[in-house]
mmCIF file of C-alpha atoms in Angstrom:
data_model
loop_
_atom_site.group_PDB
_atom_site.id
_atom_site.type_symbol
_atom_site.label_atom_id
_atom_site.label_comp_id
_atom_site.label_asym_id
_atom_site.label_seq_id
_atom_site.Cartn_x
_atom_site.Cartn_y
_atom_site.Cartn_z
ATOM 1 C CA MET A 688 -12.817 18.493 -9.115
ATOM 2 C CA ASP A 689 -15.843 16.504 -7.921
ATOM 3 C CA ASN A 690 -16.868 18.085 -4.626
ATOM 4 C CA ASN A 691 -18.745 14.908 -3.736
ATOM 5 C CA LEU A 692 -15.525 12.871 -3.393
ATOM 6 C CA LEU A 693 -13.184 12.648 -0.423
ATOM 7 C CA TRP A 694 -10.439 10.398 0.889
ATOM 8 C CA TYR A 695 -11.125 8.112 3.825
ATOM 9 C CA VAL A 696 -7.777 7.582 5.555
ATOM 10 C CA ALA A 697 -7.432 4.228 7.346
ATOM 11 C CA TYR A 698 -4.654 3.499 9.854
ATOM 12 C CA GLY A 699 -6.023 0.358 11.552
ATOM 13 C CA SER A 700 -7.415 -2.901 10.214
ATOM 14 C CA ASN A 701 -8.932 -1.093 7.205
ATOM 15 C CA LEU A 702 -5.404 -0.761 5.857
ATOM 16 C CA PHE A 703 -6.097 -4.233 4.452
ATOM 17 C CA ARG A 704 -8.230 -3.905 1.313
ATOM 18 C CA GLU A 705 -10.096 -7.198 1.808
ATOM 19 C CA ARG A 706 -11.091 -6.197 5.321
ATOM 20 C CA PHE A 707 -12.212 -2.718 4.201
ATOM 21 C CA ALA A 708 -14.404 -4.342 1.535
ATOM 22 C CA CYS A 709 -16.691 -5.506 4.369
ATOM 23 C CA TYR A 710 -17.486 -1.853 5.113
ATOM 24 C CA LEU A 711 -18.374 -1.222 1.474
ATOM 25 C CA ALA A 712 -20.142 -4.408 0.378
ATOM 26 C CA GLY A 713 -20.984 -5.996 3.743
ATOM 27 C CA GLY A 714 -19.657 -9.145 5.338
ATOM 28 C CA ARG A 715 -17.551 -10.424 8.239
ATOM 29 C CA PRO A 716 -13.750 -10.132 8.123
ATOM 30 C CA GLU A 717 -11.636 -13.211 8.752
ATOM 31 C CA GLY A 718 -10.907 -13.485 12.478
ATOM 32 C CA GLY A 719 -13.556 -10.898 13.396
ATOM 33 C CA ALA A 720 -16.784 -11.385 15.323
ATOM 34 C CA ARG A 721 -18.874 -8.697 13.641
ATOM 35 C CA HIS A 722 -20.878 -8.718 10.411
ATOM 36 C CA TYR A 723 -20.958 -5.353 8.609
ATOM 37 C CA THR A 724 -24.025 -4.141 6.745
ATOM 38 C CA GLY A 725 -22.069 -2.346 4.023
ATOM 39 C CA CYS A 726 -22.748 0.957 2.283
ATOM 40 C CA ARG A 727 -25.770 2.060 0.298
ATOM 41 C CA ASP A 728 -23.320 2.307 -2.606
ATOM 42 C CA ALA A 729 -21.240 -0.880 -2.416
ATOM 43 C CA ARG A 730 -18.834 -0.048 -5.253
ATOM 44 C CA PRO A 731 -15.085 -0.274 -4.563
ATOM 45 C CA ALA A 732 -13.068 2.845 -3.843
ATOM 46 C CA ARG A 733 -12.374 4.936 -6.944
ATOM 47 C CA ALA A 734 -8.678 5.116 -6.068
ATOM 48 C CA GLU A 735 -6.330 4.340 -3.191
ATOM 49 C CA ARG A 736 -2.834 5.319 -2.107
ATOM 50 C CA PRO A 737 -0.415 4.814 0.798
ATOM 51 C CA VAL A 738 0.001 7.887 2.996
ATOM 52 C CA ASP A 739 1.923 8.887 6.115
ATOM 53 C CA LEU A 740 0.339 11.113 8.743
ATOM 54 C CA PRO A 741 2.102 13.261 11.326
ATOM 55 C CA GLY A 742 1.767 11.609 14.732
ATOM 56 C CA GLY A 743 1.152 7.978 15.547
ATOM 57 C CA ILE A 744 -1.304 5.286 16.523
ATOM 58 C CA TYR A 745 -1.951 3.666 19.881
ATOM 59 C CA PHE A 746 -4.050 0.723 21.080
ATOM 60 C CA ALA A 747 -6.756 1.242 23.684
ATOM 61 C CA LEU A 748 -10.149 0.125 25.033
ATOM 62 C CA THR A 749 -11.617 -3.243 23.934
ATOM 63 C CA SER A 750 -12.860 -4.091 20.477
ATOM 64 C CA LEU A 751 -16.154 -5.944 20.209
ATOM 65 C CA THR A 752 -14.961 -7.276 16.854
ATOM 66 C CA TRP A 753 -11.413 -8.382 17.707
ATOM 67 C CA GLY A 754 -11.442 -8.732 21.495
ATOM 68 C CA GLY A 755 -8.463 -6.526 22.385
ATOM 69 C CA GLY A 756 -7.167 -2.989 22.058
ATOM 70 C CA MET A 757 -8.201 -0.983 18.987
ATOM 71 C CA ALA A 758 -6.016 1.374 16.962
ATOM 72 C CA PHE A 759 -6.579 5.112 17.377
ATOM 73 C CA TYR A 760 -4.798 8.008 15.706
ATOM 74 C CA ASP A 761 -3.141 10.740 17.777
ATOM 75 C CA PRO A 762 -1.559 13.592 15.787
ATOM 76 C CA GLU A 763 0.365 14.652 18.911
ATOM 77 C CA LEU A 764 2.384 11.439 19.187
ATOM 78 C CA PRO A 765 5.968 11.589 17.881
ATOM 79 C CA GLY A 766 6.789 10.106 14.504
ATOM 80 C CA ARG A 767 4.596 9.203 11.550
ATOM 81 C CA ALA A 768 1.515 7.009 11.255
ATOM 82 C CA ALA A 769 1.377 4.681 8.242
ATOM 83 C CA ALA A 770 -2.048 4.811 6.608
ATOM 84 C CA ARG A 771 -3.955 4.122 3.412
ATOM 85 C CA ALA A 772 -6.343 6.530 1.693
ATOM 86 C CA TYR A 773 -9.431 5.347 -0.206
ATOM 87 C CA LEU A 774 -11.271 7.756 -2.530
ATOM 88 C CA LEU A 775 -14.986 7.484 -1.764
ATOM 89 C CA SER A 776 -18.165 9.405 -2.388
ATOM 90 C CA ARG A 777 -19.293 11.497 0.540
ATOM 91 C CA GLN A 778 -22.256 9.132 0.962
ATOM 92 C CA GLN A 779 -19.933 6.125 1.151
ATOM 93 C CA PHE A 780 -17.734 7.893 3.670
ATOM 94 C CA CYS A 781 -20.762 8.668 5.835
ATOM 95 C CA ASP A 782 -21.848 5.007 5.715
ATOM 96 C CA VAL A 783 -18.339 3.794 6.611
ATOM 97 C CA MET A 784 -18.290 6.307 9.448
ATOM 98 C CA SER A 785 -21.709 5.137 10.682
ATOM 99 C CA GLN A 786 -20.503 1.539 10.805
ATOM 100 C CA GLU A 787 -17.385 2.572 12.740
ATOM 101 C CA MET A 788 -19.643 4.451 15.171
ATOM 102 C CA ARG A 789 -22.028 1.460 15.359
ATOM 103 C CA ARG A 790 -24.901 3.481 13.940
ATOM 104 C CA GLU A 791 -27.341 2.591 11.182
ATOM 105 C CA VAL A 792 -26.150 3.525 7.698
ATOM 106 C CA GLY A 793 -28.188 6.030 5.723
ATOM 107 C CA GLU A 794 -27.472 9.313 7.490
ATOM 108 C CA ASP A 795 -25.414 12.050 5.846
ATOM 109 C CA PRO A 796 -24.328 14.413 8.645
ATOM 110 C CA ASP A 797 -23.159 17.934 7.944
ATOM 111 C CA LEU A 798 -19.350 17.721 7.733
ATOM 112 C CA SER A 799 -18.709 21.406 7.078
ATOM 113 C CA GLU A 800 -16.796 21.847 10.325
ATOM 114 C CA VAL A 801 -14.277 19.093 9.628
ATOM 115 C CA LEU A 802 -14.046 19.935 5.929
ATOM 116 C CA ALA A 803 -12.643 23.337 6.850
ATOM 117 C CA ALA A 804 -8.843 23.497 6.604
ATOM 118 C CA GLY A 805 -7.382 21.754 9.642
ATOM 119 C CA GLY A 806 -10.894 20.858 10.711
ATOM 120 C CA ARG A 807 -11.933 18.615 13.570
ATOM 121 C CA GLN A 808 -15.523 17.675 14.351
ATOM 122 C CA ARG A 809 -16.943 15.670 17.224
ATOM 123 C CA LEU A 810 -20.114 13.868 16.174
ATOM 124 C CA GLY A 811 -20.610 12.083 19.481
ATOM 125 C CA PRO A 812 -18.863 10.898 22.651
ATOM 126 C CA GLY A 813 -17.896 7.465 21.327
ATOM 127 C CA ARG A 814 -14.600 5.905 20.486
ATOM 128 C CA TYR A 815 -14.546 6.703 16.746
ATOM 129 C CA GLU A 816 -16.915 9.665 16.735
ATOM 130 C CA THR A 817 -14.331 12.419 16.239
ATOM 131 C CA VAL A 818 -13.580 13.179 12.579
ATOM 132 C CA VAL A 819 -10.283 14.840 11.670
ATOM 133 C CA ARG A 820 -9.109 16.379 8.421
ATOM 134 C CA VAL A 821 -5.532 15.238 7.856
ATOM 135 C CA GLY A 822 -4.795 16.858 4.489
ATOM 136 C CA THR A 823 -5.760 17.197 0.836
ATOM 137 C CA ALA A 824 -4.837 15.042 -2.157
ATOM 138 C CA ASP A 825 -5.720 15.698 -5.797
ATOM 139 C CA GLY A 826 -8.022 18.476 -4.632
ATOM 140 C CA HIS A 827 -10.073 16.219 -2.352
ATOM 141 C CA PRO A 828 -10.108 16.455 1.471
ATOM 142 C CA MET A 829 -8.602 13.605 3.483
ATOM 143 C CA LEU A 830 -10.590 12.570 6.564
ATOM 144 C CA THR A 831 -10.167 9.984 9.293
ATOM 145 C CA PHE A 832 -11.871 9.291 12.620
ATOM 146 C CA THR A 833 -10.460 8.607 16.043
ATOM 147 C CA SER A 834 -11.007 9.027 19.776
ATOM 148 C CA PRO A 835 -11.878 12.502 21.124
ATOM 149 C CA HIS A 836 -8.676 12.490 23.201
ATOM 150 C CA GLY A 837 -5.077 11.383 22.718
ATOM 151 C CA ALA A 838 -2.910 8.529 23.947
ATOM 152 C CA ASP A 839 -2.002 10.362 27.156
ATOM 153 C CA ARG A 840 -5.589 10.043 28.404
ATOM 154 C CA ALA A 841 -6.391 6.663 26.910
ATOM 155 C CA GLU A 842 -7.088 3.358 28.610
ATOM 156 C CA LEU A 843 -4.295 1.516 26.808
ATOM 157 C CA ASN A 844 -4.901 -2.132 25.970
ATOM 158 C CA ALA A 845 -2.899 -4.673 23.984
ATOM 159 C CA PRO A 846 -4.356 -5.776 20.631
ATOM 160 C CA THR A 847 -5.135 -9.410 19.834
ATOM 161 C CA ALA A 848 -3.233 -11.584 17.380
ATOM 162 C CA PRO A 849 -5.981 -11.538 14.686
ATOM 163 C CA TYR A 850 -6.151 -7.738 14.827
ATOM 164 C CA LEU A 851 -2.375 -7.335 14.602
ATOM 165 C CA THR A 852 -2.304 -9.785 11.714
ATOM 166 C CA MET A 853 -4.924 -7.738 9.862
ATOM 167 C CA LEU A 854 -2.962 -4.527 10.447
ATOM 168 C CA GLY A 855 0.255 -6.215 9.417
ATOM 169 C CA ASN A 856 -1.244 -7.541 6.199
ATOM 170 C CA GLY A 857 -2.564 -4.080 5.444
ATOM 171 C CA LEU A 858 0.820 -2.438 5.996
ATOM 172 C CA ARG A 859 2.525 -4.950 3.748
ATOM 173 C CA GLU A 860 -0.134 -4.574 1.061
ATOM 174 C CA ALA A 861 -0.413 -0.768 1.148
ATOM 175 C CA HIS A 862 3.191 0.210 1.846
ATOM 176 C CA GLY A 863 5.127 -2.816 0.639
ATOM 177 C CA TRP A 864 6.857 -3.249 3.989
ATOM 178 C CA ALA A 865 8.698 -6.422 4.889
ATOM 179 C CA ALA A 866 7.461 -8.381 7.909
ATOM 180 C CA GLY A 867 10.354 -7.162 10.062
ATOM 181 C CA ARG A 868 9.559 -3.512 9.452
ATOM 182 C CA VAL A 869 5.863 -4.112 10.145
ATOM 183 C CA ALA A 870 6.729 -5.872 13.410
ATOM 184 C CA ALA A 871 9.023 -3.066 14.554
ATOM 185 C CA TYR A 872 6.352 -0.467 13.790
ATOM 186 C CA LEU A 873 3.502 -2.260 15.572
ATOM 187 C CA ALA A 874 5.529 -3.470 18.567
ATOM 188 C CA GLY A 875 6.534 0.112 19.324
ATOM 189 C CA ARG A 876 3.013 1.535 19.500
ATOM 190 C CA PRO A 877 1.570 2.495 22.921
ATOM 191 C CA GLY A 878 -0.657 -0.313 24.102
ATOM 192 C CA ALA A 879 1.296 -2.948 22.157
ATOM 193 C CA ARG A 880 4.692 -1.937 23.553
ATOM 194 C CA GLY A 881 5.728 -4.413 26.227
ATOM 195 C CA ALA A 882 2.850 -6.770 25.432
ATOM 196 C CA TRP A 883 4.021 -7.867 21.985
ATOM 197 C CA SER A 884 7.630 -8.384 20.931
ATOM 198 C CA HIS A 885 9.126 -7.865 17.500
ATOM 199 C CA GLY A 886 9.601 -11.619 17.155
ATOM 200 C CA GLU A 887 6.041 -12.467 18.157
ATOM 201 C CA ILE A 888 4.551 -10.089 15.606
ATOM 202 C CA SER A 889 6.934 -11.324 12.908
ATOM 203 C CA ALA A 890 5.752 -14.853 13.610
ATOM 204 C CA LEU A 891 2.124 -13.793 13.089
ATOM 205 C CA LEU A 892 3.026 -12.547 9.618
ATOM 206 C CA ALA A 893 5.143 -15.543 8.623
#
C-alpha cells in the first residue's frame, strides 16, 4: 500500500464532486461567496466511495461562504452520518485542510497523532481545526475534520438554501438517494430541525 495516500471523508458541501473540485483545482462554487486557491497538486481524487459514519452532523456558527450554519460531524450523535470519501495524496489532504481552516496552502503538518488508530488531533482552536480518524479502507486511513466540541456545546444555526442544495446534490450523487430521503435526512439534523421542513428541502432539490 502507498503510505502517502489517505481518504478525505466529506460530510458537508464537499459531498458534491463539482464543489469539491474547487478545493483541488481552485475556483468558486455556484452559490458561494468564496474563491478557493486549490491544491499544489490539482489532480482529481484517485478514487471515491460513499461511506456512512457512526454519529451525525449538525449545523452551527455562520459560514463566510454560504451565509448560514455550517455542517459539523459529531460521532456522539445518534444514527449514521452519510459521507463521501476521496482518495488523495497526503499533500493534497493537507492543502484541502488548510483551505478549510482558512490558512495558506503549502504546509504539511505532522499528522502522526490522528493517524494512530482512533486518533484525534487538534491543530488549532478554529471551527474545522480538529482532525479525526474515522476508519480505514483498502489499507488507507480515513480522515475528516470538524469542530473541537460536539453538538451539545455548539451555537446551532440554520443553513441557507444554497448550502442545503449543495449538500442535497452531493447526497444524491454519492449515495443515489431520492430527493425525499435527502430532505428527511437534512431536515432532521440539529440546527436545521424546526427551521427547514421536509417539503421545503424537497422543493430546493426539485
